[in-house]
PDB file of C-alpha atoms in Angstrom:
ATOM      1  CA  MET A 264      21.894  26.775 -15.081  1.00  0.00           C
ATOM      2  CA  THR A 265      19.278  28.312 -17.483  1.00  0.00           C
ATOM      3  CA  LYS A 266      19.500  29.212 -20.971  1.00  0.00           C
ATOM      4  CA  SER A 267      19.682  32.881 -20.319  1.00  0.00           C
ATOM      5  CA  THR A 268      22.554  31.939 -17.932  1.00  0.00           C
ATOM      6  CA  LYS A 269      24.334  30.390 -20.707  1.00  0.00           C
ATOM      7  CA  ILE A 270      24.009  33.317 -22.446  1.00  0.00           C
ATOM      8  CA  ILE A 271      25.330  35.801 -19.583  1.00  0.00           C
ATOM      9  CA  ALA A 272      28.047  33.405 -19.586  1.00  0.00           C
ATOM     10  CA  ALA A 273      28.827  32.579 -22.898  1.00  0.00           C
ATOM     11  CA  LEU A 274      29.068  37.423 -23.640  1.00  0.00           C
ATOM     12  CA  GLY A 275      31.484  37.718 -20.745  1.00  0.00           C
ATOM     13  CA  VAL A 276      34.050  35.063 -22.074  1.00  0.00           C
ATOM     14  CA  ALA A 277      33.470  36.902 -25.003  1.00  0.00           C
ATOM     15  CA  ALA A 278      34.120  40.592 -24.080  1.00  0.00           C
ATOM     16  CA  GLY A 279      37.226  39.202 -21.580  1.00  0.00           C
ATOM     17  CA  LEU A 280      38.552  37.785 -24.972  1.00  0.00           C
ATOM     18  CA  GLY A 281      38.428  41.380 -26.727  1.00  0.00           C
ATOM     19  CA  ILE A 282      35.492  40.700 -28.723  1.00  0.00           C
ATOM     20  CA  ALA A 283      33.219  43.875 -29.366  1.00  0.00           C
ATOM     21  CA  ALA A 284      30.253  42.431 -27.467  1.00  0.00           C
ATOM     22  CA  LEU A 285      26.678  43.272 -29.013  1.00  0.00           C
ATOM     23  CA  PRO A 286      23.987  45.597 -27.967  1.00  0.00           C
ATOM     24  CA  ALA A 287      21.679  44.019 -24.706  1.00  0.00           C
ATOM     25  CA  GLY A 288      19.013  45.134 -26.806  1.00  0.00           C
ATOM     26  CA  SER A 289      19.460  42.979 -29.722  1.00  0.00           C
ATOM     27  CA  ILE A 290      20.293  39.450 -27.852  1.00  0.00           C
ATOM     28  CA  PHE A 291      17.255  40.764 -25.065  1.00  0.00           C
ATOM     29  CA  ALA A 292      14.448  42.547 -27.584  1.00  0.00           C
ATOM     30  CA  ASP A 293      11.737  44.095 -25.975  1.00  0.00           C
ATOM     31  CA  THR A 294      10.410  45.244 -28.829  1.00  0.00           C
ATOM     32  CA  LEU A 295       9.865  43.842 -32.402  1.00  0.00           C
ATOM     33  CA  LEU A 296       9.980  47.425 -33.998  1.00  0.00           C
ATOM     34  CA  PRO A 297      11.154  48.055 -36.403  1.00  0.00           C
ATOM     35  CA  LEU A 298      10.416  45.535 -38.328  1.00  0.00           C
ATOM     36  CA  ASN A 299      12.790  44.281 -41.028  1.00  0.00           C
ATOM     37  CA  TYR A 300      10.424  43.692 -44.152  1.00  0.00           C
ATOM     38  CA  THR A 301      13.947  41.431 -45.908  1.00  0.00           C
ATOM     39  CA  GLY A 302      12.110  37.989 -46.358  1.00  0.00           C
ATOM     40  CA  ALA A 303       9.163  38.726 -44.627  1.00  0.00           C
ATOM     41  CA  ASN A 304       6.688  36.182 -43.646  1.00  0.00           C
ATOM     42  CA  THR A 305       2.797  36.205 -43.524  1.00  0.00           C
ATOM     43  CA  SER A 306       2.739  33.532 -40.827  1.00  0.00           C
ATOM     44  CA  ALA A 307       4.744  32.782 -37.031  1.00  0.00           C
ATOM     45  CA  GLU A 308       3.943  30.111 -35.148  1.00  0.00           C
ATOM     46  CA  VAL A 309       4.346  30.231 -30.917  1.00  0.00           C
ATOM     47  CA  LYS A 310       4.377  26.648 -28.902  1.00  0.00           C
ATOM     48  CA  VAL A 311       3.125  27.309 -25.358  1.00  0.00           C
ATOM     49  CA  LYS A 312       4.564  24.956 -23.258  1.00  0.00           C
ATOM     50  CA  LEU A 313       4.776  24.309 -19.415  1.00  0.00           C
ATOM     51  CA  LYS A 314       5.529  21.387 -17.123  1.00  0.00           C
ATOM     52  CA  VAL A 315       3.821  19.684 -14.426  1.00  0.00           C
ATOM     53  CA  SER A 316       5.058  18.670 -11.753  1.00  0.00           C
ATOM     54  CA  GLU A 317       4.275  15.077  -9.891  1.00  0.00           C
ATOM     55  CA  ALA A 318       1.762  14.813  -6.908  1.00  0.00           C
ATOM     56  CA  ILE A 319       1.645  12.064  -5.057  1.00  0.00           C
ATOM     57  CA  THR A 320       0.449  11.772  -1.555  1.00  0.00           C
ATOM     58  CA  ILE A 321      -1.557  10.007   0.961  1.00  0.00           C
ATOM     59  CA  ALA A 322      -3.995  10.645   4.314  1.00  0.00           C
ATOM     60  CA  THR A 323      -5.398   8.851   6.754  1.00  0.00           C
ATOM     61  CA  ASN A 324      -8.356  10.169   9.823  1.00  0.00           C
ATOM     62  CA  LYS A 325      -7.025   8.582  12.759  1.00  0.00           C
ATOM     63  CA  THR A 326      -3.333   7.956  13.576  1.00  0.00           C
ATOM     64  CA  VAL A 327      -4.697   5.313  16.224  1.00  0.00           C
ATOM     65  CA  CYS A 328      -7.503   3.309  15.616  1.00  0.00           C
ATOM     66  CA  GLY A 329      -9.663   0.947  18.455  1.00  0.00           C
ATOM     67  CA  GLU A 330      -8.706   3.057  21.588  1.00  0.00           C
ATOM     68  CA  ASP A 331     -12.501   3.154  22.683  1.00  0.00           C
ATOM     69  CA  VAL A 332     -12.455  -0.632  21.839  1.00  0.00           C
ATOM     70  CA  THR A 333     -12.996  -2.311  25.229  1.00  0.00           C
ATOM     71  CA  MET A 334     -13.490  -6.365  24.715  1.00  0.00           C
ATOM     72  CA  VAL A 335     -13.637  -9.324  27.640  1.00  0.00           C
ATOM     73  CA  VAL A 336     -12.535 -13.200  26.620  1.00  0.00           C
ATOM     74  CA  LYS A 337     -13.967 -14.485  23.763  1.00  0.00           C
ATOM     75  CA  SER A 338     -15.563 -11.658  22.512  1.00  0.00           C
ATOM     76  CA  ASN A 339     -15.860  -9.365  18.591  1.00  0.00           C
ATOM     77  CA  GLY A 340     -14.916  -6.440  18.185  1.00  0.00           C
ATOM     78  CA  SER A 341     -13.753  -3.979  15.422  1.00  0.00           C
ATOM     79  CA  CYS A 342     -12.500   0.093  14.552  1.00  0.00           C
ATOM     80  CA  ASN A 343     -12.055   1.184  11.367  1.00  0.00           C
ATOM     81  CA  HIS A 344     -11.082   4.413  10.030  1.00  0.00           C
ATOM     82  CA  LEU A 345     -10.360   6.372   5.823  1.00  0.00           C
ATOM     83  CA  ILE A 346      -7.515   6.211   4.096  1.00  0.00           C
ATOM     84  CA  ALA A 347      -6.878   7.866   0.887  1.00  0.00           C
ATOM     85  CA  GLY A 348      -4.633   8.324  -1.852  1.00  0.00           C
ATOM     86  CA  GLY A 349      -4.096  10.760  -4.972  1.00  0.00           C
ATOM     87  CA  THR A 350      -1.789  10.744  -7.220  1.00  0.00           C
ATOM     88  CA  ASN A 351      -1.381  12.883 -11.396  1.00  0.00           C
ATOM     89  CA  SER A 352       0.321   9.978 -12.629  1.00  0.00           C
ATOM     90  CA  LYS A 353      -0.959   8.791 -15.710  1.00  0.00           C
ATOM     91  CA  ASN A 354      -0.947   5.297 -14.250  1.00  0.00           C
ATOM     92  CA  GLY A 355      -2.231   5.852 -11.513  1.00  0.00           C
ATOM     93  CA  PHE A 356      -1.052   4.529  -7.482  1.00  0.00           C
ATOM     94  CA  THR A 357      -1.395   1.766  -5.091  1.00  0.00           C
ATOM     95  CA  ILE A 358      -1.830   2.303  -1.406  1.00  0.00           C
ATOM     96  CA  SER A 359       0.304  -0.835   0.195  1.00  0.00           C
ATOM     97  CA  VAL A 360       0.322  -1.991   4.406  1.00  0.00           C
ATOM     98  CA  LYS A 361       2.887  -3.703   5.774  1.00  0.00           C
ATOM     99  CA  ASP A 362       3.387  -4.620   9.808  1.00  0.00           C
ATOM    100  CA  LYS A 363       6.263  -1.978  11.103  1.00  0.00           C
ATOM    101  CA  ASP A 364       8.070  -4.932  12.416  1.00  0.00           C
ATOM    102  CA  THR A 365       7.956  -9.297  12.116  1.00  0.00           C
ATOM    103  CA  ASP A 366       5.492  -9.714  15.078  1.00  0.00           C
ATOM    104  CA  THR A 367       2.044  -9.188  13.336  1.00  0.00           C
ATOM    105  CA  SER A 368       0.071  -9.694  16.857  1.00  0.00           C
ATOM    106  CA  LEU A 369      -1.244  -6.965  18.655  1.00  0.00           C
ATOM    107  CA  VAL A 370       0.686  -7.415  21.959  1.00  0.00           C
ATOM    108  CA  ASN A 371      -0.094  -6.971  25.348  1.00  0.00           C
ATOM    109  CA  THR A 372       2.000  -3.649  26.522  1.00  0.00           C
ATOM    110  CA  ASN A 373       2.297  -5.176  29.998  1.00  0.00           C
ATOM    111  CA  GLY A 374       5.076  -7.171  28.695  1.00  0.00           C
ATOM    112  CA  SER A 375       4.201 -10.392  29.482  1.00  0.00           C
ATOM    113  CA  THR A 376       5.123 -13.392  27.350  1.00  0.00           C
ATOM    114  CA  ASN A 377       2.554 -15.890  27.804  1.00  0.00           C
ATOM    115  CA  ALA A 378       0.547 -16.659  24.541  1.00  0.00           C
ATOM    116  CA  SER A 379      -2.259 -15.385  25.966  1.00  0.00           C
ATOM    117  CA  ALA A 380      -0.680 -11.849  25.985  1.00  0.00           C
ATOM    118  CA  LYS A 381      -1.305 -11.781  22.343  1.00  0.00           C
ATOM    119  CA  ILE A 382      -3.736 -11.805  19.564  1.00  0.00           C
ATOM    120  CA  ALA A 383      -2.404 -13.181  16.722  1.00  0.00           C
ATOM    121  CA  ALA A 384      -2.717 -12.013  12.927  1.00  0.00           C
ATOM    122  CA  HIS A 385      -5.310 -13.968  11.147  1.00  0.00           C
ATOM    123  CA  ASN A 386      -5.437 -14.858   7.350  1.00  0.00           C
ATOM    124  CA  GLY A 387      -9.765 -14.164   7.120  1.00  0.00           C
ATOM    125  CA  ALA A 388     -12.644 -13.039   8.675  1.00  0.00           C
ATOM    126  CA  VAL A 389     -12.010 -13.919  12.964  1.00  0.00           C
ATOM    127  CA  ASP A 390     -15.737 -14.587  15.120  1.00  0.00           C
ATOM    128  CA  ALA A 391     -14.765 -15.683  18.505  1.00  0.00           C
ATOM    129  CA  THR A 392     -18.378 -16.909  18.499  1.00  0.00           C
ATOM    130  CA  SER A 393     -17.007 -19.722  16.435  1.00  0.00           C
ATOM    131  CA  GLY A 394     -13.637 -20.632  17.985  1.00  0.00           C
ATOM    132  CA  THR A 395     -11.704 -18.185  15.134  1.00  0.00           C
ATOM    133  CA  TYR A 396      -9.153 -15.760  17.358  1.00  0.00           C
ATOM    134  CA  GLY A 397      -7.245 -13.471  16.042  1.00  0.00           C
ATOM    135  CA  TRP A 398      -7.252  -9.936  13.863  1.00  0.00           C
ATOM    136  CA  SER A 399      -7.658  -9.075  10.642  1.00  0.00           C
ATOM    137  CA  ILE A 400      -8.112  -6.504   7.985  1.00  0.00           C
ATOM    138  CA  LYS A 401     -10.902  -5.832   5.843  1.00  0.00           C
ATOM    139  CA  GLY A 402     -11.274  -2.964   2.862  1.00  0.00           C
ATOM    140  CA  GLY A 403      -9.873  -1.622  -0.089  1.00  0.00           C
ATOM    141  CA  ASP A 404     -10.036  -3.007  -3.585  1.00  0.00           C
ATOM    142  CA  GLN A 405      -7.264  -5.835  -3.408  1.00  0.00           C
ATOM    143  CA  VAL A 406      -5.773  -7.740  -1.019  1.00  0.00           C
ATOM    144  CA  PHE A 407      -7.694  -7.197   1.750  1.00  0.00           C
ATOM    145  CA  GLN A 408     -11.266  -7.045  -0.717  1.00  0.00           C
ATOM    146  CA  ASN A 409     -12.047 -10.057   2.075  1.00  0.00           C
ATOM    147  CA  SER A 410     -10.587 -10.211   5.357  1.00  0.00           C
ATOM    148  CA  ALA A 411      -6.563 -11.419   4.901  1.00  0.00           C
ATOM    149  CA  ALA A 412      -3.432 -11.092   7.776  1.00  0.00           C
ATOM    150  CA  ILE A 413      -1.155  -8.432   7.959  1.00  0.00           C
ATOM    151  CA  THR A 414       2.453  -9.114   6.505  1.00  0.00           C
ATOM    152  CA  SER A 415       5.485  -8.222   7.449  1.00  0.00           C
ATOM    153  CA  ALA A 416       5.905  -7.527   3.537  1.00  0.00           C
ATOM    154  CA  ASP A 417       4.349  -4.832   1.294  1.00  0.00           C
ATOM    155  CA  GLN A 418       0.482  -5.990   0.519  1.00  0.00           C
ATOM    156  CA  ALA A 419      -1.659  -4.070  -1.548  1.00  0.00           C
ATOM    157  CA  VAL A 420      -4.703  -2.264  -0.163  1.00  0.00           C
ATOM    158  CA  LEU A 421      -5.924   0.042  -3.058  1.00  0.00           C
ATOM    159  CA  LYS A 422      -5.086   0.617  -6.788  1.00  0.00           C
ATOM    160  CA  THR A 423      -6.040   3.173  -9.525  1.00  0.00           C
ATOM    161  CA  THR A 424      -5.099   2.733 -13.036  1.00  0.00           C
ATOM    162  CA  GLN A 425      -5.288   6.723 -13.996  1.00  0.00           C
ATOM    163  CA  ALA A 426      -4.991  10.547 -11.862  1.00  0.00           C
ATOM    164  CA  GLU A 427      -8.002  10.583  -9.414  1.00  0.00           C
ATOM    165  CA  ASP A 428      -7.977  10.818  -6.055  1.00  0.00           C
ATOM    166  CA  LYS A 429      -9.474   7.746  -4.011  1.00  0.00           C
ATOM    167  CA  GLU A 430     -10.343   6.465  -0.596  1.00  0.00           C
ATOM    168  CA  THR A 431     -11.016   3.353   1.429  1.00  0.00           C
ATOM    169  CA  THR A 432     -12.366   2.391   4.663  1.00  0.00           C
ATOM    170  CA  MET A 433     -10.053  -0.041   6.205  1.00  0.00           C
ATOM    171  CA  THR A 434     -11.593  -2.371   9.279  1.00  0.00           C
ATOM    172  CA  TYR A 435     -10.147  -4.346  11.622  1.00  0.00           C
ATOM    173  CA  ASN A 436     -11.534  -7.239  13.527  1.00  0.00           C
ATOM    174  CA  PHE A 437     -10.671  -8.470  16.724  1.00  0.00           C
ATOM    175  CA  ALA A 438     -11.630 -11.918  18.200  1.00  0.00           C
ATOM    176  CA  THR A 439     -10.379 -12.407  21.399  1.00  0.00           C
ATOM    177  CA  LEU A 440      -9.401 -15.884  22.719  1.00  0.00           C
ATOM    178  CA  PRO A 441     -11.193 -17.429  25.774  1.00  0.00           C
ATOM    179  CA  ASN A 442      -8.057 -16.737  28.514  1.00  0.00           C
ATOM    180  CA  GLN A 443      -6.835 -13.286  26.667  1.00  0.00           C
ATOM    181  CA  GLU A 444      -4.816 -11.717  29.659  1.00  0.00           C
ATOM    182  CA  VAL A 445      -6.296  -8.234  30.767  1.00  0.00           C
ATOM    183  CA  GLY A 446      -4.489  -4.947  28.996  1.00  0.00           C
ATOM    184  CA  THR A 447      -3.746  -3.097  25.943  1.00  0.00           C
ATOM    185  CA  TYR A 448      -3.136  -4.494  23.115  1.00  0.00           C
ATOM    186  CA  GLU A 449      -1.073  -2.833  20.295  1.00  0.00           C
ATOM    187  CA  ASP A 450       0.679  -3.431  17.053  1.00  0.00           C
ATOM    188  CA  THR A 451       1.352  -0.550  14.509  1.00  0.00           C
ATOM    189  CA  ILE A 452       1.100  -1.086  10.833  1.00  0.00           C
ATOM    190  CA  VAL A 453       2.478   1.266   7.921  1.00  0.00           C
ATOM    191  CA  TYR A 454       0.812   2.034   4.947  1.00  0.00           C
ATOM    192  CA  THR A 455       2.744   3.515   2.014  1.00  0.00           C
ATOM    193  CA  ILE A 456       1.700   4.841  -1.843  1.00  0.00           C
ATOM    194  CA  SER A 457       3.345   4.618  -4.490  1.00  0.00           C
ATOM    195  CA  ALA A 458       3.109   5.995  -8.756  1.00  0.00           C
ATOM    196  CA  ASN A 459       2.151   2.450 -10.567  1.00  0.00           C
ATOM    197  CA  SER A 460       4.769   1.888 -13.361  1.00  0.00           C
TER     198      SER A 460
END
């Protein structure tokens, strides 16, 4: 209830009990005149006040990354996109990322269960030329500042310490196996944002 609603309810109860109701103008005055000079004041304070609600949001410029990447066996590839967050929380925000399910590999959509039908998440840089196969993520200013593997638990990507907007480029690097099966590989990851406590 707002204050005015409470006042109206109180007047209704008072009137119901047979108590003489005050004229509406004496409570909800739209004028201060005529002034009462008894106990006259020479100053008056007015506190000007408002509330600003918390705001926080996250955005990315792509919902699919790598749809235009075509690779062969034992080769390197990558894709990237922007991700941004913003808040007016005084301690800033943290963007985190995790795999949507417990399988962190890029999986061939043809349904094959062979080991060569997966591109495993790798903690560190990947490079088919040197025999480091898999996929990893690079970007932000936290866990993935250097290449790291996605996990099924949240890992920090980008962090601020004050109310602001900030963005970063996320890069996904791929290195295919010498016997990588033909097909389309994919995995779904989830970015979230939260205000810092």
